[in-house]
Structures are given as C-alpha cells and as structure tokens.
XYZ file of N, CA, C and O in Angstrom:
840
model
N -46.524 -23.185 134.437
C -46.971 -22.282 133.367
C -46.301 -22.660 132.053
O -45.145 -23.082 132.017
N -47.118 -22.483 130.899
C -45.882 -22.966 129.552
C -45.481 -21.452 129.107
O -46.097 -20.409 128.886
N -44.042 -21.907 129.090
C -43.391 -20.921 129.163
C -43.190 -20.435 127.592
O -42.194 -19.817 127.215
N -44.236 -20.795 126.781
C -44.554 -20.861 124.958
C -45.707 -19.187 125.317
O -46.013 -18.409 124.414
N -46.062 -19.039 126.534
C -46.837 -18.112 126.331
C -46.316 -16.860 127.411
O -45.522 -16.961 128.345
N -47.086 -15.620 126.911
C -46.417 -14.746 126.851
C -46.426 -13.818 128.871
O -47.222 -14.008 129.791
N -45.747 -13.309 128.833
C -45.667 -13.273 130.890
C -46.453 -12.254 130.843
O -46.441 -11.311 130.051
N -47.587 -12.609 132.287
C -48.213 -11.286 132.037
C -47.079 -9.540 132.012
O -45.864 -9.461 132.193
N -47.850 -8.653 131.788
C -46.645 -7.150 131.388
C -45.618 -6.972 130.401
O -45.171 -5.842 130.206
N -45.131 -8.112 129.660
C -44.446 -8.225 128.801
C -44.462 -8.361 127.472
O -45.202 -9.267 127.091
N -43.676 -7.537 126.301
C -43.989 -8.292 125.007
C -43.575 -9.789 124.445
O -42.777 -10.646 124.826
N -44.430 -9.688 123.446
C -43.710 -11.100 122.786
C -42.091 -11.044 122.248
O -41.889 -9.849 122.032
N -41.104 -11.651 122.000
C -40.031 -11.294 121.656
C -40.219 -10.630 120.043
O -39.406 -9.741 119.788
N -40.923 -10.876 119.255
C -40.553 -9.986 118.081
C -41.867 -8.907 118.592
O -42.342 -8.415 117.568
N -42.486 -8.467 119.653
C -42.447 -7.049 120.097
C -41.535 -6.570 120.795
O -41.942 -6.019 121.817
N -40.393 -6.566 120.630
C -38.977 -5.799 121.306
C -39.385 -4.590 120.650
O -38.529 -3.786 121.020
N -40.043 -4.086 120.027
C -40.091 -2.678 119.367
C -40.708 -1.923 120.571
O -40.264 -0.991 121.242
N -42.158 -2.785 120.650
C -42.902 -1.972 121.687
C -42.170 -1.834 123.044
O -42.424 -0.876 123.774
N -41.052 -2.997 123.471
C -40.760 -2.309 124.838
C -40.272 -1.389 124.958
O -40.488 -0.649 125.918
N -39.206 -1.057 123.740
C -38.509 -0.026 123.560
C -39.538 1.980 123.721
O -39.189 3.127 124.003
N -40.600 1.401 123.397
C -41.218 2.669 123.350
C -41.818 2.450 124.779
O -43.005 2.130 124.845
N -41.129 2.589 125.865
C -41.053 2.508 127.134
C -41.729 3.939 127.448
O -41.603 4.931 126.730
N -42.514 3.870 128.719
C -42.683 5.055 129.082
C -44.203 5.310 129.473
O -44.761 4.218 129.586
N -45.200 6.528 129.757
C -46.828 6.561 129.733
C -46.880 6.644 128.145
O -46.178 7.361 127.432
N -47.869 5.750 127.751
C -48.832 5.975 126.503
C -50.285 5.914 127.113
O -50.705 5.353 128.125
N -50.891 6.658 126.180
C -52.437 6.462 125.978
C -53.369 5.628 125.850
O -53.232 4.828 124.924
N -54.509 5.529 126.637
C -55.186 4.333 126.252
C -56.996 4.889 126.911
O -57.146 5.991 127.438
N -58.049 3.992 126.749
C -58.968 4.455 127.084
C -59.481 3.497 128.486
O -59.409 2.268 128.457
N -59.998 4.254 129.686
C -60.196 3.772 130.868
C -61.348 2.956 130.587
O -62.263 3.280 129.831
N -61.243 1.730 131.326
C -62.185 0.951 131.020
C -63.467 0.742 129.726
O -64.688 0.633 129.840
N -62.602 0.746 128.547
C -63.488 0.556 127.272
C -64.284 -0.216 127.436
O -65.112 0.255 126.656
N -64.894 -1.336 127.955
C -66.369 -1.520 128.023
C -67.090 -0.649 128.399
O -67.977 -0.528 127.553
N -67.250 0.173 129.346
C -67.722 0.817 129.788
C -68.406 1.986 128.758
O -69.321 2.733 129.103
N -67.827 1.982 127.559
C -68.158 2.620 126.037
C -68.513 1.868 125.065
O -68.870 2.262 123.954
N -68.436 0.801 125.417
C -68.799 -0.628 124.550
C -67.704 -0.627 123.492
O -67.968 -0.719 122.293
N -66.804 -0.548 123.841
C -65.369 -0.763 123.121
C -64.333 -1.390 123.320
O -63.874 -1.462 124.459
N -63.725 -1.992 122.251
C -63.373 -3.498 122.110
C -61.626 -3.237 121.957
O -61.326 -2.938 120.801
N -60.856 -3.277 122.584
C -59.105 -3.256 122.329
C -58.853 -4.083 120.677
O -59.137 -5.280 120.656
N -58.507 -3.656 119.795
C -58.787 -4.961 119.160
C -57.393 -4.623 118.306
O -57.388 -5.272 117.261
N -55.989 -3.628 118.494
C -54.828 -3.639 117.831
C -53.767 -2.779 118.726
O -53.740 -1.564 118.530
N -52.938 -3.317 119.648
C -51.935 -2.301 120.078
C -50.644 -2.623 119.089
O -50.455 -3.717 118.557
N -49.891 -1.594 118.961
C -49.124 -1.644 117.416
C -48.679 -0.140 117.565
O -49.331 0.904 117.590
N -46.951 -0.486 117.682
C -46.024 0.760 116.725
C -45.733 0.924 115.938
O -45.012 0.104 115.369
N -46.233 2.558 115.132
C -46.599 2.635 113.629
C -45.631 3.447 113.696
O -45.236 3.986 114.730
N -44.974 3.658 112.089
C -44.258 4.349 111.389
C -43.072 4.073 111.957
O -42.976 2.982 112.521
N -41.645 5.186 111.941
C -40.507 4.822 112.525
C -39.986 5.483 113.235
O -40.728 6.375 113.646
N -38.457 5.521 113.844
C -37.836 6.542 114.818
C -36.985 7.515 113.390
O -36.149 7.240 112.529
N -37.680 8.579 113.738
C -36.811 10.098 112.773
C -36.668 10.714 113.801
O -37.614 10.959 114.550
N -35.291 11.127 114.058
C -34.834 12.311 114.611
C -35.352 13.545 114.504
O -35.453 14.428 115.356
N -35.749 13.517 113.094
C -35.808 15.103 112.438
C -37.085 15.373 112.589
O -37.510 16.519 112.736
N -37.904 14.183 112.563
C -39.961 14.391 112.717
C -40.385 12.834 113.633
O -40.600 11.687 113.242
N -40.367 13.627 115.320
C -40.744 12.847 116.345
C -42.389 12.280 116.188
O -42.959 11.519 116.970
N -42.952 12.893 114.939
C -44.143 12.631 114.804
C -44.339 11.429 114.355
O -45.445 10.911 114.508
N -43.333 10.772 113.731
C -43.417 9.518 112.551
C -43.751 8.261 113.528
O -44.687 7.497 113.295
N -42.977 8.144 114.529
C -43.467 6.804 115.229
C -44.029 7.263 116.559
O -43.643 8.119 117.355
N -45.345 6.202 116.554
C -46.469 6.193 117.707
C -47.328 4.805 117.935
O -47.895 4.057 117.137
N -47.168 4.780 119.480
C -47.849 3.804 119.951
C -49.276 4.172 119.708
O -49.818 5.213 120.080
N -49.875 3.089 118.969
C -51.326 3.118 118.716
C -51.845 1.843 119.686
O -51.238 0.807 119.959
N -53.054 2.244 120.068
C -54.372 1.219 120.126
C -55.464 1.735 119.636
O -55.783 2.923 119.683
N -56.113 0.773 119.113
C -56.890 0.994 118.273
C -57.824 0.423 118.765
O -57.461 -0.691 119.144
N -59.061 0.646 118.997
C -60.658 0.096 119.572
C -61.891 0.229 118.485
O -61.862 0.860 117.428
N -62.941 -0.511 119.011
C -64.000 -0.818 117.891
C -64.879 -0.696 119.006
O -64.679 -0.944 120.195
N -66.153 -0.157 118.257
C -67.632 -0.054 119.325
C -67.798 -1.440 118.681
O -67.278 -2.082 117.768
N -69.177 -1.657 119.979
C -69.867 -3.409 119.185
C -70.820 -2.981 117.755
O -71.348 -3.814 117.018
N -70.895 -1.362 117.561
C -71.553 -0.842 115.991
C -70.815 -0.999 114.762
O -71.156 -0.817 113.594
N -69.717 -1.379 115.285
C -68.491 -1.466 114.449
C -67.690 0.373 114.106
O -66.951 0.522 113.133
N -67.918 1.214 114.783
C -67.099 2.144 114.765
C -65.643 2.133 115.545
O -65.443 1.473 116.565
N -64.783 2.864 114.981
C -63.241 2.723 115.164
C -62.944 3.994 116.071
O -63.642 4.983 115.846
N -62.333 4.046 116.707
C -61.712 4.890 117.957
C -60.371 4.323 118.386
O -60.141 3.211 118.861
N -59.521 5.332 118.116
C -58.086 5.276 118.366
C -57.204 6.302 119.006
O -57.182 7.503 118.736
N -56.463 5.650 119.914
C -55.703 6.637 120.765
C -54.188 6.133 120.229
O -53.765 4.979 120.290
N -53.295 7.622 119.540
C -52.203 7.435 119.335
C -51.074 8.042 120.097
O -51.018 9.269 120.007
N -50.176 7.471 120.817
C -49.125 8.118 121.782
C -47.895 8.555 120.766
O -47.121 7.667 120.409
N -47.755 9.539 120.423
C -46.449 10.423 119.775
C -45.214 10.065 120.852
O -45.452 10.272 122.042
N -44.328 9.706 120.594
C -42.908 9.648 120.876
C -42.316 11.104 122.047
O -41.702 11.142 123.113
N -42.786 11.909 121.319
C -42.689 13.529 121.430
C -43.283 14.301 120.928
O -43.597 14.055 119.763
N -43.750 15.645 121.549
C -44.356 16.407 120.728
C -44.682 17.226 119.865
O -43.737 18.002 119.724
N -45.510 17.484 119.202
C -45.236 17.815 117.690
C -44.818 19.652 117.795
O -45.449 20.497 118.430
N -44.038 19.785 117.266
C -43.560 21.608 116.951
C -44.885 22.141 116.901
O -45.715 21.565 116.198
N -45.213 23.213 117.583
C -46.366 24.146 117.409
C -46.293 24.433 115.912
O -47.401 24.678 115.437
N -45.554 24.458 115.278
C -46.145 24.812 113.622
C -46.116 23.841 112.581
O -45.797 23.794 111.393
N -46.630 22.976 113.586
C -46.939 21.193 112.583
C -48.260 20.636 113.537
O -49.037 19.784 113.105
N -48.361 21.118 114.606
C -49.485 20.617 115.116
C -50.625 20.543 114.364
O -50.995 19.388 114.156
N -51.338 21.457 113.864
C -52.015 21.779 112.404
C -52.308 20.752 111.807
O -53.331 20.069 111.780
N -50.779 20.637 111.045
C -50.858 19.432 110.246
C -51.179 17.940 110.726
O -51.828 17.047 110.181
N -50.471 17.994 111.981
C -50.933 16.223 112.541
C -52.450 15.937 112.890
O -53.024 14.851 112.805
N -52.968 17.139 113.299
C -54.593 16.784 113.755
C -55.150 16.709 112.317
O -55.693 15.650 112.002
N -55.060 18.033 111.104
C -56.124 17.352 109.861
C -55.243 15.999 109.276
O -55.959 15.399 108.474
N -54.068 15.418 109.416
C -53.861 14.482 108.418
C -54.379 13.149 109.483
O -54.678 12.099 108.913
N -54.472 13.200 110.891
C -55.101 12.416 111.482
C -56.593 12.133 111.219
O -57.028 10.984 111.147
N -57.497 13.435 111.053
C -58.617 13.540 111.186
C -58.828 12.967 108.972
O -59.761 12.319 108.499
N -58.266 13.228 108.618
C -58.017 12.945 106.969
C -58.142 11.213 106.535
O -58.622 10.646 105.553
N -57.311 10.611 108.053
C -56.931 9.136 107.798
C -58.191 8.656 108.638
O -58.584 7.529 108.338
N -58.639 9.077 109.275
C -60.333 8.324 109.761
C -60.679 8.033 108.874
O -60.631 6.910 108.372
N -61.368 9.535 108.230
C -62.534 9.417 107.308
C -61.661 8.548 106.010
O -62.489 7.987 105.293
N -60.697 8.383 105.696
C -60.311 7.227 104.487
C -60.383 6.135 104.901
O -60.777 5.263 104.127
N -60.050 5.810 106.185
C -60.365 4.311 106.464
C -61.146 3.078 105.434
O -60.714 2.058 104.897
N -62.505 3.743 105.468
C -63.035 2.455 104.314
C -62.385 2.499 103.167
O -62.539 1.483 102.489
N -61.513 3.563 102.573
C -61.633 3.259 101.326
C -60.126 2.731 101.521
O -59.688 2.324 100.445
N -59.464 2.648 102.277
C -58.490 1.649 102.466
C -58.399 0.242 102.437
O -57.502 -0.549 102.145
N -59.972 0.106 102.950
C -60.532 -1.082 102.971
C -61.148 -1.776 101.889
O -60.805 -2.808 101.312
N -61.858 -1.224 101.767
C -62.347 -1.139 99.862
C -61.004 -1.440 98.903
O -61.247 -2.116 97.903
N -59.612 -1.013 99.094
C -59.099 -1.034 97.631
C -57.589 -2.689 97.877
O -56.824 -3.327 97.155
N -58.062 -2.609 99.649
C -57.478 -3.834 99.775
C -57.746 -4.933 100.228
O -57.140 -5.566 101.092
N -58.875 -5.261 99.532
C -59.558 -6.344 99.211
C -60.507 -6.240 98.210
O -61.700 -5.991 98.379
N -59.956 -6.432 97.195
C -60.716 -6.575 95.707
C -61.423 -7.754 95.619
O -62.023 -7.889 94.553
N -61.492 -8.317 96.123
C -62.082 -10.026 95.705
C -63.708 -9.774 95.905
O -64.415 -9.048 96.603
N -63.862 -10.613 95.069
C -65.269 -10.154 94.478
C -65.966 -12.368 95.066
O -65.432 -13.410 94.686
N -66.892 -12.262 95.768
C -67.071 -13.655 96.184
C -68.462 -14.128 94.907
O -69.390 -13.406 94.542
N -68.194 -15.371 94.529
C -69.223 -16.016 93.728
C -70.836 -15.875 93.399
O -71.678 -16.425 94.109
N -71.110 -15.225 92.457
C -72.694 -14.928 92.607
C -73.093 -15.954 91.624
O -72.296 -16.797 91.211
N -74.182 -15.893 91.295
C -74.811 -17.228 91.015
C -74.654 -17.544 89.684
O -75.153 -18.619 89.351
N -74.039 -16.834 88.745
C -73.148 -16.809 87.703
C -72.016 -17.252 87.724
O -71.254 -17.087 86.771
N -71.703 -17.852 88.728
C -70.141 -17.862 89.163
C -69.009 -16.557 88.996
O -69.692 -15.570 88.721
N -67.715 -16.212 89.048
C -67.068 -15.639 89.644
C -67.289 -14.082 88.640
O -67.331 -14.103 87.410
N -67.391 -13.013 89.347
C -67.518 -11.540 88.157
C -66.435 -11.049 88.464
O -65.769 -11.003 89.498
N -66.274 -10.507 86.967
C -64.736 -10.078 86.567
C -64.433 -8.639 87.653
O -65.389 -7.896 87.876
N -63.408 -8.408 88.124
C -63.458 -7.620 88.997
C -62.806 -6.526 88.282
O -62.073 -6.688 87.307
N -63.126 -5.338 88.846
C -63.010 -3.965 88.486
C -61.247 -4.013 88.252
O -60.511 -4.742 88.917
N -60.782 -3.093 87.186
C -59.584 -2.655 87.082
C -59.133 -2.176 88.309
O -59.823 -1.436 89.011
N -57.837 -2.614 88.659
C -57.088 -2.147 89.959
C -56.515 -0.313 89.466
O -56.709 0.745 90.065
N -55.934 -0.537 88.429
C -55.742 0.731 88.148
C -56.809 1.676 88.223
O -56.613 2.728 88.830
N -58.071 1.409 87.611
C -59.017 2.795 87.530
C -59.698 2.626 89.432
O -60.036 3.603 90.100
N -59.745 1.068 89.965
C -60.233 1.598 91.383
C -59.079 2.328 92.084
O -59.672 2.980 92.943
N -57.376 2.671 92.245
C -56.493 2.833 92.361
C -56.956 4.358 92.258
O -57.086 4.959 93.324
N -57.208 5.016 91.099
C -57.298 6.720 90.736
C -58.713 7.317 91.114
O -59.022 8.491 91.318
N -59.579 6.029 91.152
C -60.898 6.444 92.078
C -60.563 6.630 93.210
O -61.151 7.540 93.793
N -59.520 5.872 93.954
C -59.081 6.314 95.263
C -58.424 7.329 95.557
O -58.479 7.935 96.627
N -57.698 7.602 94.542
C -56.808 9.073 95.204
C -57.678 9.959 95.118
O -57.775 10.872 95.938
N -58.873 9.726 93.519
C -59.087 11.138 93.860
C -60.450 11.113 94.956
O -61.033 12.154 95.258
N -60.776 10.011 95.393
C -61.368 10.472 96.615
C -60.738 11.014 98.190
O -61.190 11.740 99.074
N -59.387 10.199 97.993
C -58.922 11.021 99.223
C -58.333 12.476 98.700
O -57.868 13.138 99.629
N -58.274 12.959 97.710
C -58.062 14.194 97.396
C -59.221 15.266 97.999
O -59.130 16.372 98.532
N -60.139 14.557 97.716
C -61.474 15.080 98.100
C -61.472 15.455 99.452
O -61.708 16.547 99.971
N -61.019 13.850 100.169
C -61.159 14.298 101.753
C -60.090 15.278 102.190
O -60.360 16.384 102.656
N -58.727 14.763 101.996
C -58.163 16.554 102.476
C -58.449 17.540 102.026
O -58.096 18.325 102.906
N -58.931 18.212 101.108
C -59.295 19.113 100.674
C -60.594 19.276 101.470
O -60.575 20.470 101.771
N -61.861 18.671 102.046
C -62.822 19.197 103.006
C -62.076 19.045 104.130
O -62.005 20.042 104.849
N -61.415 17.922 104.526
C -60.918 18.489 106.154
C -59.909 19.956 106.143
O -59.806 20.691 107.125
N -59.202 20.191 104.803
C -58.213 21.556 105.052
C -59.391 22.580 105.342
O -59.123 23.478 106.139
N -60.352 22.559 104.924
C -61.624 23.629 104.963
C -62.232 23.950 106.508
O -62.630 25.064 106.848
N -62.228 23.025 107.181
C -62.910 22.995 108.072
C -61.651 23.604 109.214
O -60.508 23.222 109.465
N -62.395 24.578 109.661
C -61.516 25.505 110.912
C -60.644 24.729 112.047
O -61.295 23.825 112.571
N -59.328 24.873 112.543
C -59.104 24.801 113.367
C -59.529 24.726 114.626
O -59.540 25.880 115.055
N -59.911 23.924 115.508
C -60.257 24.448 117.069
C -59.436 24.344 118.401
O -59.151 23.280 118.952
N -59.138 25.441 118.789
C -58.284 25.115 119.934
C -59.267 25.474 121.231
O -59.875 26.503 121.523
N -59.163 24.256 121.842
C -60.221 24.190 123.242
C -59.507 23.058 124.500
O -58.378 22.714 124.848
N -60.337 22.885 124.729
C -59.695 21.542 125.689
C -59.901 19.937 125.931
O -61.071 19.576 125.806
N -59.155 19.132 126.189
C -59.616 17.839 126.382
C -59.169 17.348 127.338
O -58.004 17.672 127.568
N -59.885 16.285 128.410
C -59.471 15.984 129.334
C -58.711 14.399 129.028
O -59.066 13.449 128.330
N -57.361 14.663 130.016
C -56.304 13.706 130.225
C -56.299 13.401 131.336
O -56.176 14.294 132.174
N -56.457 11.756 131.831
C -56.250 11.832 133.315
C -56.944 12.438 134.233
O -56.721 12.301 135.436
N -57.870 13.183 133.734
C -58.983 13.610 134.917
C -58.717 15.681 134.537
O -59.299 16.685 134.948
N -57.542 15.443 133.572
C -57.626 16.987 133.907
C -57.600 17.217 132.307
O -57.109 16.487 131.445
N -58.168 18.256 132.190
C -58.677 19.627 131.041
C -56.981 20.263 130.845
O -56.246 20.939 131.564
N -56.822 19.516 129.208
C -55.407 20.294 128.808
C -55.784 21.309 127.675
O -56.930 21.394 127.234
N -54.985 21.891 127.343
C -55.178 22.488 125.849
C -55.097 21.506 125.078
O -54.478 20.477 125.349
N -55.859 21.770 123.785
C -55.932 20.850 122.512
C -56.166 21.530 121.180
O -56.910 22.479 120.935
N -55.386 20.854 120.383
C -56.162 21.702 118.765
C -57.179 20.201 118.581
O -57.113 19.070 119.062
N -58.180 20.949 117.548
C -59.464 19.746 117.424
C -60.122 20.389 116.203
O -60.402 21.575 116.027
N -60.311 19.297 115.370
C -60.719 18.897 113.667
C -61.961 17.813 113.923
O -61.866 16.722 114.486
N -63.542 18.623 113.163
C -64.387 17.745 113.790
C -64.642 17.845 111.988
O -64.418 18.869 111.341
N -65.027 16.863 111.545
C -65.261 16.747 110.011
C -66.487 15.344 109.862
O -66.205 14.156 110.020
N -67.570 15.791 109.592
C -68.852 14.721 109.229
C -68.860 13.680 110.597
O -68.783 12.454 110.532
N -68.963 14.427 111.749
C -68.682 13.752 113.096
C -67.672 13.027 113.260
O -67.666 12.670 114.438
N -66.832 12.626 112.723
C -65.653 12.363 113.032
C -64.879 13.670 113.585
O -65.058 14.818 113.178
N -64.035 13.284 114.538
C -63.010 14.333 115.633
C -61.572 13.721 115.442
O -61.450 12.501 115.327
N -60.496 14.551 115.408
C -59.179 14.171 115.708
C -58.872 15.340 116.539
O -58.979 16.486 116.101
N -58.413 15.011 117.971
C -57.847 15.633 118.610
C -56.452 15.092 118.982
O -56.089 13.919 119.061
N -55.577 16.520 119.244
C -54.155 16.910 119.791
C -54.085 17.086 121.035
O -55.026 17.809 121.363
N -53.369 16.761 122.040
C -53.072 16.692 123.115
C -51.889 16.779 123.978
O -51.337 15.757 124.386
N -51.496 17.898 124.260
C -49.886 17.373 124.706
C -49.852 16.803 125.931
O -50.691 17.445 126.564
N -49.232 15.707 126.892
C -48.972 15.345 127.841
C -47.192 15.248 128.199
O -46.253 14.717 127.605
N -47.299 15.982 129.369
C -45.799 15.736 129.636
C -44.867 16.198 128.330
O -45.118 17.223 127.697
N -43.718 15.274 128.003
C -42.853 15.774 126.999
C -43.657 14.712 125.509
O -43.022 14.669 124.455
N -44.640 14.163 125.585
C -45.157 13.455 124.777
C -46.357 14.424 124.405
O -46.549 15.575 124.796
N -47.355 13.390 123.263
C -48.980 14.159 122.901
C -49.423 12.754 122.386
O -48.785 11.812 121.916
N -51.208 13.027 122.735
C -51.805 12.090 121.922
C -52.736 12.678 121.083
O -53.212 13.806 121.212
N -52.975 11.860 120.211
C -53.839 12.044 118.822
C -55.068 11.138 119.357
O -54.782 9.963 119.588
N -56.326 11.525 119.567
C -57.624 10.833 119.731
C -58.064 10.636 118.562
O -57.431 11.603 118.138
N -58.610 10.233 117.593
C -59.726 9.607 116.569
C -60.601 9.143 116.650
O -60.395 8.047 117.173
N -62.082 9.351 116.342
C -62.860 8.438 115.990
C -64.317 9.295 116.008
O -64.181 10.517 115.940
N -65.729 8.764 116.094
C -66.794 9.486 116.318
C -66.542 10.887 117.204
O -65.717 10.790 118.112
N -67.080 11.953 117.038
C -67.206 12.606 117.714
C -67.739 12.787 119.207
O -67.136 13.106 120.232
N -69.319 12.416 118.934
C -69.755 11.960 120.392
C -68.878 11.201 121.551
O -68.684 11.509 122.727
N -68.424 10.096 120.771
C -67.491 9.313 121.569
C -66.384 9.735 122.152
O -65.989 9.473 123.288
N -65.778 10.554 121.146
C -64.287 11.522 121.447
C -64.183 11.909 122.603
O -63.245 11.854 123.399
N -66.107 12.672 122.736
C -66.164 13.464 123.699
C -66.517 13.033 125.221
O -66.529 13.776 126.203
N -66.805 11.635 125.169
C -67.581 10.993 126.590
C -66.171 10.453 127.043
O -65.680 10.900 128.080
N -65.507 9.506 126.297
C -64.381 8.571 126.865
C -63.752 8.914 127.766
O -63.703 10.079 128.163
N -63.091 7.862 128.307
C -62.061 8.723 129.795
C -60.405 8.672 128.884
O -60.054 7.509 128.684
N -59.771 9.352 128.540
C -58.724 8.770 128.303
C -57.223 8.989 129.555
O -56.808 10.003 130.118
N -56.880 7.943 129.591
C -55.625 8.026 130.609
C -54.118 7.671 129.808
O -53.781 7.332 128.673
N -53.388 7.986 131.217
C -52.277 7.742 130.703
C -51.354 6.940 131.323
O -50.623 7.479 132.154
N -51.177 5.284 131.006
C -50.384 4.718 131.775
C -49.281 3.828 131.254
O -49.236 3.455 130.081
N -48.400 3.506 132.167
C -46.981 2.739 131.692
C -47.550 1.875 130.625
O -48.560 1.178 130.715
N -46.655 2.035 129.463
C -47.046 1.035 128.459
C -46.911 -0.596 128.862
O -46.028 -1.127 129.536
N -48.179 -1.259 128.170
C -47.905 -2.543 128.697
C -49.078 -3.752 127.702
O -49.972 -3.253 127.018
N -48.933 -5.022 127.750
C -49.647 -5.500 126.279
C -50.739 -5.795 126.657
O -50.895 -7.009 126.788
N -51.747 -5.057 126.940
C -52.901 -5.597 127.136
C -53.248 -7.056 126.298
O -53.273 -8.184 126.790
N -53.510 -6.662 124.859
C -54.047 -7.993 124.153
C -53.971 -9.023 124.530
O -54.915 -9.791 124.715
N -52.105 -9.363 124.832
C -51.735 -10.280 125.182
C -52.391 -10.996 126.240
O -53.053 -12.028 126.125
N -52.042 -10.085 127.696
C -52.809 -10.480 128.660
C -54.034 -10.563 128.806
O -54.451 -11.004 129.877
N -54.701 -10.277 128.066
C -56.346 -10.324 127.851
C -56.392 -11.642 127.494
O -56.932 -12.464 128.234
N -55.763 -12.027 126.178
C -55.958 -13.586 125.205
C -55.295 -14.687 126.468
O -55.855 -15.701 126.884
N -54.124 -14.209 126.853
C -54.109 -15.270 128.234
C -54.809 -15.484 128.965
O -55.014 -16.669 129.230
N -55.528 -14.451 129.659
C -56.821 -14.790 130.475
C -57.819 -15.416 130.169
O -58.582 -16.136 130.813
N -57.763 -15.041 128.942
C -59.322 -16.049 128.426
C -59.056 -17.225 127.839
O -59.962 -17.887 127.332
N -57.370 -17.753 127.837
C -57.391 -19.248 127.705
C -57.116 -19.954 129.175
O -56.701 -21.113 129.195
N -57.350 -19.249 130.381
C -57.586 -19.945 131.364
C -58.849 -20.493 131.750
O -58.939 -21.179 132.768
C-alpha cells in the first residue's frame, strides 16, 4: 500500500482537528439513495468553553439539482434559551448561501468586448449586508416550531424554522445536537443517523483510485 495515502478510518495528519472531535456525529444514511453527493466533511468555528455552539462537525451534501443539505454535529448542546437562536441563524445562513457566493467571486469572464469593468466591491459589499439584513429579519418573523424529527430511527423533540422551503432543524442527541439544513421536502424524507466519526471523503477518493 503507499503509505502517501490516507488509512482507511483515519484522518489526514493536518486533520488532527477532526480526530479530536471524537465521538457519534451526524450524517445522512445512504445519500444516494436521495441523490446526494458527500461533497465537504469539515470542523467549523472553534472550541469556547463559554458557547459549545461555536465548533461543529459539518458534512455538507449536494443533490445532482445542485441543492445543498447539511448535517451539523454541535460539540454539545445548545442552552434551551439559545436554541432559538441557533435554528434561525442556521436557517438565516442557507438562504445567504448564494450571496456568499456571489460576493466571493467577483470576476467577471471576457465578453466579446473583452474584459467589463466589474462592479464596486464596496457598493456590492453594502448590497450584501443589506440583503442579509433582509434575510434575518424574514426568518426572525417566521414562527418557531417545536415538533419532531427522526434520529436513528427514532422521533426526538426538535425546534424547526421553515423559511421559502428551506428548513433548519434542532435536534438534541445524547449530550450532543444536530442542526439539519437544506430544502424542506428533503429535510423531511432523509434518514439521518448517528455514527462514530470517521472520513468518509477520504475513503471514498481511495476507493475510487483503486
């Protein structure tokens, strides 16, 4: 075996972060089966003592429509009087997605004039805030729902933010919670489970250079 590549179950050495976040995380049971594509496992934000909310194992999936669906594993779970807040600022960061996308990548490709002057970064910059101003301000609008979602085969409590079909759901598992994202419909069919963290990608991209 060349030992340049990575063992199956294991991270790469500059993922020592992810082993560290040892333990069950979230993920979706057989994503083809939804026509969904693994396409980013990645620990976001950092370790705060004071807000267990800040760092979480994400994976992140894509339909073949190109829609985004993401399951985020919280460290720990969020204080009942912040839960609130993590489902709309989750359900807040969906719907911005494009324009995240939009403001980081300005490049404008050659039209038959050759190259057009591209828009001020500053005024697309304040077009952006105040569109995401916009979006929290409709997701703060839109009601709370506390109902249920199934984990593992079983129906937990959940708070749930459904905004222009997009869904962010809360979930507590064990001494952890996950954050679901993405289409609604989808939110609602997927299987989501919960198992020992481990690098899929990796072992996926190995398999398919055999």
């Amino acid at each position: 075996m060349d030992e340049t590549e990575p063992r199956q179950g294991r991270w790469e050495p500059e993922d020592a972060r992810m082993s560290r976040f040892s333990g069950l995380v979230g993920e979706v049971d057989d994503p083809l089966t939804w026509g969904l594509d693994l396409e980013e496992e990645a620990v976001t934000g950092h370790d705060d003592a004071h807000d267990p909310t800040c760092e979480r194992f994400l994976r992140a999936y894509r339909t073949f429509a190109g829609e985004s669906l993401e399951v985020e594993t919280l460290r720990a779970a969020a204080a009942d009087d912040v839960v609130e807040d993590v489902v709309r600022a989750a359900a807040s960061g969906a719907l911005a997605a494009p324009l995240h996308a939009d403001i980081a990548a300005p490049v404008e490709p050659d039209g038959e004039g050759g190259a057009r002057p591209l828009p001020d970064f500053a005024d697309e910059y304040q077009d952006y805030r105040s569109a995401m101003r916009a979006i929290v301000a409709e997701v703060d609008r839109v009601p709370l729902e506390r109902t249920r979602f199934a984990v593992d085969g079983t129906d937990a409590a959940c708070a749930r933010v459904t905004v222009r079909d997009v869904a962010a759901v809360y979930v507590p598992t064990g001494d952890r919670a996950l954050v679901i994202t993405g289409p609604a419909d989808l939110v609602d069919r997927v299987d989501v489970v919960t198992r020992p963290i481990r690098p899929q990608l990796q072992d996926d991209e190995r398999g398919s250079r055999r």
